[in-house]
Amino acid sequence: MAASPIVVCIGNPLLDIQVSAAQGPQFLEKYELKSNDAILAEDKHMPIYEDVVANAEVTYVAGGAAQNAARAASYVLPAQSVAYIGSVGDDELAKTLASVNETEGVVSAYEVQPAPAKTGACAVILSNHDRSLVTTLRAAEMFHPAHLAKAEVASLIHGAKYFYIGGFFLTHGIESALEVAKAASAAGKTVVLNLSAPFIAQFFKVQLEELLPHVDILIGNESEAAAYAEASGLGQATLAEIATTLAVLPKSNASRPRVVVITQGADSTLVASSSPSTSAANLKPEDANPKVYPVPKLADDKIIDTNGAGDMFAGGFLGAVAQGKTLDEAIEVGHKLGQMCCGQIGPKLAFPKVNV
Ligand code: 26A
């Protein structure tokens, strides 16, 4: 039987090149990187990819924020329930990413760019429990909106009920993101957006604001929420105020409330809703708004690294919502997968699968 995914994720497929916390700090210093950040590589960062391979012990792992989330959603759904769209090169890196997706039940719907375009990469510099991400998008930013109209991709999109767009995709892909989100929203489907990194709210605010009206579920962390507040003149607002402000921004599909989920690493997750109701993946009228969900703590000595933990939270949450679970249950699944990811090297989950 042909696959008929109910979830479609869109983002930048990347191969992560991880440098351990033992060797990370020297590269943070050399390339003037913050210990916990995600940036696009500038000219001064470009040598980092060859530098770490030549001068550090590196681990290669499948990455790309939305692709990680796709694998997490797939973890809690039957195989082939999740498809992932993004642009890669015609190379070994792309084959590695496709094979990881296949093993984990994700249908890859890549646009493949001809040589010399290469699949994108992310240098992941670890230190303590922080991770600094330096990305060169390469083929990922060559994504063409026309890819969405190809018969097999169009049919995936047509069949899906949940769409997850990586905020990172907005650096180059706003046209495609809008096309997907507008159509989904008009059809009463659910659109999920991840804020991805502070620099998206800072430097791609126009794109973010164009997309937000079509977003039903917005996911971000505390520094991304703060960057949004800063960029929107709400600099003094508390996290709870930022969450509720984002929830009530104008919405194209007014029949469904917007839910905003803000994670804070090991601290509590906040969930705000534009209008609490009795529908499953929403706050109930009797809930506090925002509602505070404590995070089960992973012992310090069990943390391998935090790369991808936020994506695994988001994907686990999304997969649970797509299963029809309640908001409380979906947040719990997200927390479990985020925690599970912290116990693995890179944006990975535990196999054989653990029931969550
Ligand atoms: C456009 N940028 C900067 C990016 C990324 C990215 N994924 C898409 N676009 N920068 C880092 N990542 C991915 O984020 C994951 C951790 O959340 C990394 O590949 C890493 O797996």
CSV table of C-alpha atoms and ligand atoms in Angstrom, one decimal:
chain,number,residue,atom,x,y,z
A,1,MET,CA,0.0,0.0,0.0
A,2,ALA,CA,1.3,3.5,-0.8
A,3,ALA,CA,2.2,5.6,2.2
A,4,SER,CA,-0.4,8.1,3.3
A,5,PRO,CA,1.2,10.3,5.9
A,6,ILE,CA,-1.0,12.4,8.2
A,7,VAL,CA,1.9,14.7,9.2
A,8,VAL,CA,4.1,16.7,6.7
A,9,CYS,CA,7.1,18.5,8.0
A,10,ILE,CA,9.1,21.1,6.0
A,11,GLY,CA,12.6,22.4,6.7
A,12,ASN,CA,16.3,22.4,6.0
A,13,PRO,CA,17.8,18.9,5.8
A,14,LEU,CA,21.3,19.0,7.4
A,15,LEU,CA,23.9,16.7,8.5
A,16,ASP,CA,25.2,17.6,12.0
A,17,ILE,CA,28.9,17.5,12.7
A,18,GLN,CA,29.3,17.3,16.4
A,19,VAL,CA,32.3,18.3,18.5
A,20,SER,CA,32.3,17.0,22.1
A,21,ALA,CA,32.1,19.1,25.2
A,22,ALA,CA,35.7,18.2,25.9
A,23,GLN,CA,36.9,19.8,22.6
A,24,GLY,CA,34.1,22.3,22.0
A,25,PRO,CA,35.2,25.4,24.0
A,26,GLN,CA,38.3,26.0,21.9
A,27,PHE,CA,36.1,26.3,18.8
A,28,LEU,CA,33.6,28.5,20.6
A,29,GLU,CA,36.4,30.9,21.3
A,30,LYS,CA,38.1,30.6,17.9
A,31,TYR,CA,34.9,31.3,16.0
A,32,GLU,CA,33.5,33.8,18.5
A,33,LEU,CA,30.4,31.7,19.1
A,34,LYS,CA,27.9,31.9,22.0
A,35,SER,CA,27.7,28.6,23.9
A,36,ASN,CA,23.9,28.2,23.4
A,37,ASP,CA,22.8,29.6,20.0
A,38,ALA,CA,21.9,28.8,16.4
A,39,ILE,CA,23.2,30.9,13.6
A,40,LEU,CA,23.8,30.9,9.9
A,41,ALA,CA,27.6,30.7,9.2
A,42,GLU,CA,29.1,34.0,8.1
A,43,ASP,CA,32.3,34.2,6.1
A,44,LYS,CA,34.4,34.1,9.2
A,45,HIS,CA,32.8,30.8,10.3
A,46,MET,CA,33.1,29.0,6.9
A,47,PRO,CA,36.4,27.3,7.8
A,48,ILE,CA,34.8,25.6,10.9
A,49,TYR,CA,33.6,22.6,9.0
A,50,GLU,CA,37.0,21.5,7.7
A,51,ASP,CA,38.7,22.7,10.9
A,52,VAL,CA,36.6,20.5,13.2
A,53,VAL,CA,37.0,17.4,11.0
A,54,ALA,CA,40.8,17.9,10.8
A,55,ASN,CA,41.4,19.0,14.4
A,56,ALA,CA,38.7,17.4,16.6
A,57,GLU,CA,37.0,14.1,17.1
A,58,VAL,CA,33.6,14.6,15.4
A,59,THR,CA,30.4,12.5,15.3
A,60,TYR,CA,28.1,12.7,12.3
A,61,VAL,CA,24.4,12.6,13.1
A,62,ALA,CA,21.2,13.3,11.1
A,63,GLY,CA,20.0,16.8,11.8
A,64,GLY,CA,18.0,19.7,10.5
A,65,ALA,CA,15.6,20.9,13.1
A,66,ALA,CA,12.3,20.0,11.4
A,67,GLN,CA,13.7,16.7,10.2
A,68,ASN,CA,14.5,15.9,13.8
A,69,ALA,CA,10.9,16.8,14.7
A,70,ALA,CA,9.6,14.6,11.9
A,71,ARG,CA,11.6,11.6,13.3
A,72,ALA,CA,10.2,12.3,16.8
A,73,ALA,CA,6.6,12.5,15.5
A,74,SER,CA,7.2,9.2,13.7
A,75,TYR,CA,8.5,7.7,16.9
A,76,VAL,CA,5.0,7.9,18.4
A,77,LEU,CA,3.0,7.1,15.2
A,78,PRO,CA,2.7,4.1,13.0
A,79,ALA,CA,5.5,3.9,10.3
A,80,GLN,CA,5.0,6.1,7.3
A,81,SER,CA,2.7,8.5,9.1
A,82,VAL,CA,5.1,11.4,8.7
A,83,ALA,CA,6.6,12.8,5.6
A,84,TYR,CA,9.5,15.3,5.4
A,85,ILE,CA,10.1,17.9,2.6
A,86,GLY,CA,13.3,19.8,2.1
A,87,SER,CA,16.1,20.3,-0.4
A,88,VAL,CA,19.4,18.2,-0.5
A,89,GLY,CA,22.3,17.7,-2.8
A,90,ASP,CA,22.8,14.6,-5.0
A,91,ASP,CA,25.4,13.2,-2.6
A,92,GLU,CA,26.4,10.8,0.2
A,93,LEU,CA,25.2,13.1,3.0
A,94,ALA,CA,21.7,13.1,1.5
A,95,LYS,CA,21.7,9.3,1.3
A,96,THR,CA,22.7,9.1,4.9
A,97,LEU,CA,19.8,11.4,5.9
A,98,ALA,CA,17.3,9.5,3.7
A,99,SER,CA,18.4,6.2,5.2
A,100,VAL,CA,18.0,7.4,8.8
A,101,ASN,CA,14.5,8.7,7.9
A,102,GLU,CA,13.6,5.4,6.3
A,103,THR,CA,14.8,3.4,9.3
A,104,GLU,CA,12.7,5.6,11.6
A,105,GLY,CA,9.6,5.4,9.4
A,106,VAL,CA,9.7,8.9,7.9
A,107,VAL,CA,8.9,9.3,4.2
A,108,SER,CA,11.5,11.6,2.6
A,109,ALA,CA,10.2,13.8,-0.1
A,110,TYR,CA,13.5,15.6,-0.9
A,111,GLU,CA,14.0,18.0,-3.8
A,112,VAL,CA,17.4,16.9,-5.0
A,113,GLN,CA,19.7,19.6,-6.5
A,114,PRO,CA,22.2,18.6,-9.1
A,115,ALA,CA,26.0,18.8,-8.4
A,116,PRO,CA,27.9,20.8,-7.5
A,117,ALA,CA,25.2,21.7,-4.9
A,118,LYS,CA,25.9,19.9,-1.6
A,119,THR,CA,23.7,18.9,1.2
A,120,GLY,CA,23.7,21.4,4.1
A,121,ALA,CA,25.7,20.9,7.3
A,122,CYS,CA,25.6,22.1,10.9
A,123,ALA,CA,28.6,22.3,13.1
A,124,VAL,CA,27.4,21.5,16.6
A,125,ILE,CA,29.8,22.7,19.2
A,126,LEU,CA,29.1,21.3,22.6
A,127,SER,CA,30.2,22.7,26.0
A,128,ASN,CA,28.8,21.7,29.3
A,129,HIS,CA,25.1,21.1,28.5
A,130,ASP,CA,25.0,23.8,25.9
A,131,ARG,CA,25.1,23.5,22.1
A,132,SER,CA,26.2,26.1,19.6
A,133,LEU,CA,24.8,25.5,16.1
A,134,VAL,CA,26.6,26.9,13.0
A,135,THR,CA,24.8,26.1,9.8
A,136,THR,CA,25.7,26.3,6.1
A,137,LEU,CA,22.5,25.7,4.3
A,138,ARG,CA,24.0,24.9,0.8
A,139,ALA,CA,21.3,22.9,-1.1
A,140,ALA,CA,18.7,23.4,1.6
A,141,GLU,CA,18.2,27.1,0.6
A,142,MET,CA,17.8,26.1,-3.1
A,143,PHE,CA,14.3,24.8,-2.3
A,144,HIS,CA,11.9,25.7,-5.1
A,145,PRO,CA,8.2,26.2,-4.5
A,146,ALA,CA,7.6,24.2,-7.7
A,147,HIS,CA,8.7,21.1,-5.7
A,148,LEU,CA,5.4,21.3,-3.9
A,149,ALA,CA,3.4,20.9,-7.1
A,150,LYS,CA,5.2,17.7,-8.2
A,151,ALA,CA,2.5,14.9,-8.3
A,152,GLU,CA,3.9,12.8,-5.5
A,153,VAL,CA,4.6,15.8,-3.2
A,154,ALA,CA,1.2,17.4,-3.9
A,155,SER,CA,-0.5,14.1,-3.1
A,156,LEU,CA,1.4,13.9,0.3
A,157,ILE,CA,0.3,17.5,1.1
A,158,HIS,CA,-3.2,16.8,0.0
A,159,GLY,CA,-3.5,13.8,2.2
A,160,ALA,CA,-1.9,15.2,5.4
A,161,LYS,CA,-3.9,16.8,8.2
A,162,TYR,CA,-1.0,18.3,10.2
A,163,PHE,CA,1.8,20.5,8.9
A,164,TYR,CA,5.0,21.4,10.7
A,165,ILE,CA,7.1,24.2,9.4
A,166,GLY,CA,10.6,24.9,10.8
A,167,GLY,CA,11.0,28.6,11.5
A,168,PHE,CA,14.5,28.2,10.2
A,169,PHE,CA,13.0,27.6,6.7
A,170,LEU,CA,11.8,31.2,6.7
A,171,THR,CA,15.4,32.4,6.0
A,172,HIS,CA,14.7,31.5,2.3
A,173,GLY,CA,11.4,29.6,2.0
A,174,ILE,CA,8.7,32.0,3.0
A,175,GLU,CA,6.9,31.6,-0.4
A,176,SER,CA,6.6,27.8,0.0
A,177,ALA,CA,5.8,28.0,3.7
A,178,LEU,CA,3.0,30.5,3.0
A,179,GLU,CA,1.6,28.3,0.2
A,180,VAL,CA,1.4,25.3,2.4
A,181,ALA,CA,0.2,27.0,5.5
A,182,LYS,CA,-2.5,29.1,3.7
A,183,ALA,CA,-3.9,26.0,1.9
A,184,ALA,CA,-3.9,23.9,5.1
A,185,SER,CA,-5.4,26.6,7.2
A,186,ALA,CA,-8.2,27.2,4.6
A,187,ALA,CA,-8.9,23.5,4.6
A,188,GLY,CA,-9.3,23.4,8.4
A,189,LYS,CA,-6.1,21.5,8.8
A,190,THR,CA,-3.6,22.1,11.6
A,191,VAL,CA,-0.5,24.2,11.0
A,192,VAL,CA,2.4,24.1,13.5
A,193,LEU,CA,5.3,26.5,13.4
A,194,ASN,CA,8.5,26.3,15.4
A,195,LEU,CA,10.2,29.6,16.2
A,196,SER,CA,13.6,27.8,15.8
A,197,ALA,CA,16.1,30.4,17.0
A,198,PRO,CA,16.3,33.9,18.3
A,199,PHE,CA,17.7,35.2,15.0
A,200,ILE,CA,14.5,34.3,13.2
A,201,ALA,CA,12.4,36.7,15.3
A,202,GLN,CA,15.2,39.3,15.1
A,203,PHE,CA,16.0,39.2,11.4
A,204,PHE,CA,13.1,37.5,9.7
A,205,LYS,CA,10.3,39.2,11.6
A,206,VAL,CA,8.6,40.2,8.4
A,207,GLN,CA,8.4,36.6,7.2
A,208,LEU,CA,7.4,35.4,10.6
A,209,GLU,CA,4.5,37.9,10.8
A,210,GLU,CA,3.3,36.9,7.3
A,211,LEU,CA,3.1,33.3,8.4
A,212,LEU,CA,1.7,33.7,11.9
A,213,PRO,CA,-1.9,34.3,11.0
A,214,HIS,CA,-2.0,30.8,9.4
A,215,VAL,CA,-0.5,29.1,12.5
A,216,ASP,CA,-2.6,27.1,14.9
A,217,ILE,CA,0.2,25.8,17.2
A,218,LEU,CA,3.3,27.9,17.8
A,219,ILE,CA,6.2,26.2,19.5
A,220,GLY,CA,9.4,28.0,20.8
A,221,ASN,CA,11.7,28.2,23.7
A,222,GLU,CA,12.4,31.0,26.2
A,223,SER,CA,15.1,32.8,24.3
A,224,GLU,CA,13.1,32.7,21.0
A,225,ALA,CA,10.1,34.1,22.8
A,226,ALA,CA,12.3,36.8,24.4
A,227,ALA,CA,13.8,37.7,20.9
A,228,TYR,CA,10.2,38.0,19.5
A,229,ALA,CA,9.3,40.3,22.4
A,230,GLU,CA,12.4,42.4,21.9
A,231,ALA,CA,11.7,42.7,18.2
A,232,SER,CA,8.1,43.6,18.8
A,233,GLY,CA,8.7,46.3,21.4
A,234,LEU,CA,7.6,44.1,24.3
A,235,GLY,CA,11.0,43.9,25.8
A,236,GLN,CA,9.8,44.1,29.4
A,237,ALA,CA,7.1,41.4,29.1
A,238,THR,CA,7.2,38.2,31.1
A,239,LEU,CA,7.3,34.9,29.3
A,240,ALA,CA,3.6,34.3,30.3
A,241,GLU,CA,2.7,37.7,28.7
A,242,ILE,CA,4.6,36.9,25.6
A,243,ALA,CA,2.9,33.6,25.2
A,244,THR,CA,-0.6,35.0,25.6
A,245,THR,CA,0.3,37.9,23.3
A,246,LEU,CA,1.4,35.5,20.6
A,247,ALA,CA,-1.7,33.4,21.1
A,248,VAL,CA,-4.2,36.3,20.4
A,249,LEU,CA,-2.5,37.7,17.3
A,250,PRO,CA,-4.8,37.7,14.3
A,251,LYS,CA,-5.6,34.3,12.8
A,252,SER,CA,-6.9,33.3,9.4
A,253,ASN,CA,-8.8,30.2,10.6
A,254,ALA,CA,-10.8,31.9,13.4
A,255,SER,CA,-12.8,28.7,14.1
A,256,ARG,CA,-9.8,27.2,15.8
A,257,PRO,CA,-7.9,28.8,18.7
A,258,ARG,CA,-4.1,29.3,18.6
A,259,VAL,CA,-2.1,27.4,21.1
A,260,VAL,CA,1.4,28.7,22.0
A,261,VAL,CA,3.9,26.3,23.7
A,262,ILE,CA,7.0,27.8,25.2
A,263,THR,CA,9.7,25.4,26.6
A,264,GLN,CA,12.5,26.4,28.9
A,265,GLY,CA,14.9,23.6,28.9
A,266,ALA,CA,14.7,21.8,32.2
A,267,ASP,CA,12.3,24.4,33.6
A,268,SER,CA,8.5,24.4,33.2
A,269,THR,CA,6.8,24.5,29.9
A,270,LEU,CA,4.1,27.2,29.4
A,271,VAL,CA,1.0,26.8,27.2
A,272,ALA,CA,-1.2,29.7,26.3
A,273,SER,CA,-4.4,29.6,24.2
A,274,SER,CA,-6.3,32.3,22.4
A,275,SER,CA,-9.5,30.7,23.6
A,276,PRO,CA,-9.6,27.7,25.9
A,277,SER,CA,-12.3,25.2,24.9
A,278,THR,CA,-13.2,21.5,25.3
A,279,SER,CA,-11.4,20.4,22.1
A,280,ALA,CA,-8.5,18.0,22.7
A,281,ALA,CA,-5.3,19.8,21.9
A,282,ASN,CA,-6.3,23.0,23.7
A,283,LEU,CA,-6.5,24.4,27.2
A,284,LYS,CA,-9.7,23.7,29.0
A,285,PRO,CA,-11.8,26.6,30.3
A,286,GLU,CA,-10.9,25.6,33.8
A,287,ASP,CA,-7.1,25.7,33.1
A,288,ALA,CA,-4.8,28.6,34.0
A,289,ASN,CA,-3.8,30.5,30.8
A,290,PRO,CA,-1.0,30.1,30.3
A,291,LYS,CA,-0.8,26.7,32.0
A,292,VAL,CA,2.4,25.7,33.6
A,293,TYR,CA,3.7,22.1,33.0
A,294,PRO,CA,6.7,21.0,35.2
A,295,VAL,CA,9.4,19.2,33.3
A,296,PRO,CA,10.6,15.8,34.7
A,297,LYS,CA,14.3,16.3,35.4
A,298,LEU,CA,17.0,14.1,33.9
A,299,ALA,CA,19.9,13.6,36.3
A,300,ASP,CA,22.9,15.7,35.4
A,301,ASP,CA,25.1,12.6,34.8
A,302,LYS,CA,22.5,11.2,32.4
A,303,ILE,CA,22.8,14.1,30.0
A,304,ILE,CA,24.9,13.3,27.0
A,305,ASP,CA,24.1,16.5,25.1
A,306,THR,CA,21.1,18.8,24.5
A,307,ASN,CA,21.4,19.0,20.7
A,308,GLY,CA,17.9,18.4,19.2
A,309,ALA,CA,16.1,18.1,22.5
A,310,GLY,CA,13.7,21.0,21.6
A,311,ASP,CA,13.0,19.4,18.2
A,312,MET,CA,12.2,16.1,19.8
A,313,PHE,CA,9.9,17.8,22.2
A,314,ALA,CA,8.1,19.5,19.4
A,315,GLY,CA,7.9,16.3,17.2
A,316,GLY,CA,6.7,14.2,20.1
A,317,PHE,CA,4.1,16.8,21.0
A,318,LEU,CA,3.0,17.0,17.3
A,319,GLY,CA,2.8,13.2,16.9
A,320,ALA,CA,0.7,12.9,20.1
A,321,VAL,CA,-1.6,15.7,18.9
A,322,ALA,CA,-2.0,13.9,15.5
A,323,GLN,CA,-3.0,10.8,17.5
A,324,GLY,CA,-5.8,12.8,19.0
A,325,LYS,CA,-4.2,12.9,22.5
A,326,THR,CA,-5.2,15.7,24.9
A,327,LEU,CA,-3.0,18.7,25.4
A,328,ASP,CA,-1.8,17.4,28.8
A,329,GLU,CA,-0.9,14.1,27.3
A,330,ALA,CA,0.9,15.6,24.3
A,331,ILE,CA,3.0,17.9,26.5
A,332,GLU,CA,4.0,14.8,28.5
A,333,VAL,CA,5.0,12.9,25.4
A,334,GLY,CA,7.0,16.0,24.3
A,335,HIS,CA,8.8,16.1,27.6
A,336,LYS,CA,9.6,12.4,27.5
A,337,LEU,CA,11.1,12.6,24.0
A,338,GLY,CA,13.1,15.8,24.8
A,339,GLN,CA,14.5,14.1,27.9
A,340,MET,CA,15.2,10.9,25.9
A,341,CYS,CA,17.1,12.9,23.3
A,342,CYS,CA,19.3,14.5,26.1
A,343,GLY,CA,20.5,11.0,26.9
A,344,GLN,CA,21.7,10.2,23.4
A,345,ILE,CA,24.5,11.6,21.2
A,346,GLY,CA,22.9,14.3,19.0
A,347,PRO,CA,19.3,14.6,17.9
A,348,LYS,CA,18.4,11.0,18.4
A,349,LEU,CA,15.9,8.9,20.3
A,350,ALA,CA,16.3,5.5,22.0
A,351,PHE,CA,16.0,2.3,19.9
A,352,PRO,CA,14.6,-0.2,20.2
A,353,LYS,CA,11.6,2.0,20.9
A,354,VAL,CA,10.6,2.8,24.4
A,355,ASN,CA,6.8,3.2,25.0
A,356,VAL,CA,6.0,6.8,25.7
B,1,26A,C1,18.8,27.9,9.0
B,1,26A,N1,19.4,27.2,10.1
B,1,26A,C2,20.4,28.0,10.9
B,1,26A,C3,19.0,25.9,10.4
B,1,26A,C4,19.6,25.2,11.5
B,1,26A,C5,19.1,23.9,11.8
B,1,26A,N2,18.0,23.4,11.1
B,1,26A,C6,17.6,24.1,10.1
B,1,26A,N3,18.0,25.4,9.7
B,1,26A,N4,20.6,25.4,12.4
B,1,26A,C7,20.7,24.3,13.2
B,1,26A,N5,19.7,23.4,12.8
B,1,26A,C8,19.5,22.1,13.4
B,1,26A,O1,18.9,22.3,14.6
B,1,26A,C9,19.1,21.0,15.3
B,1,26A,C10,19.0,21.2,16.8
B,1,26A,O2,17.8,21.8,17.2
B,1,26A,C11,20.7,21.3,13.6
B,1,26A,O3,20.9,20.5,12.4
B,1,26A,C12,20.3,20.4,14.8
B,1,26A,O4,20.1,19.1,14.5
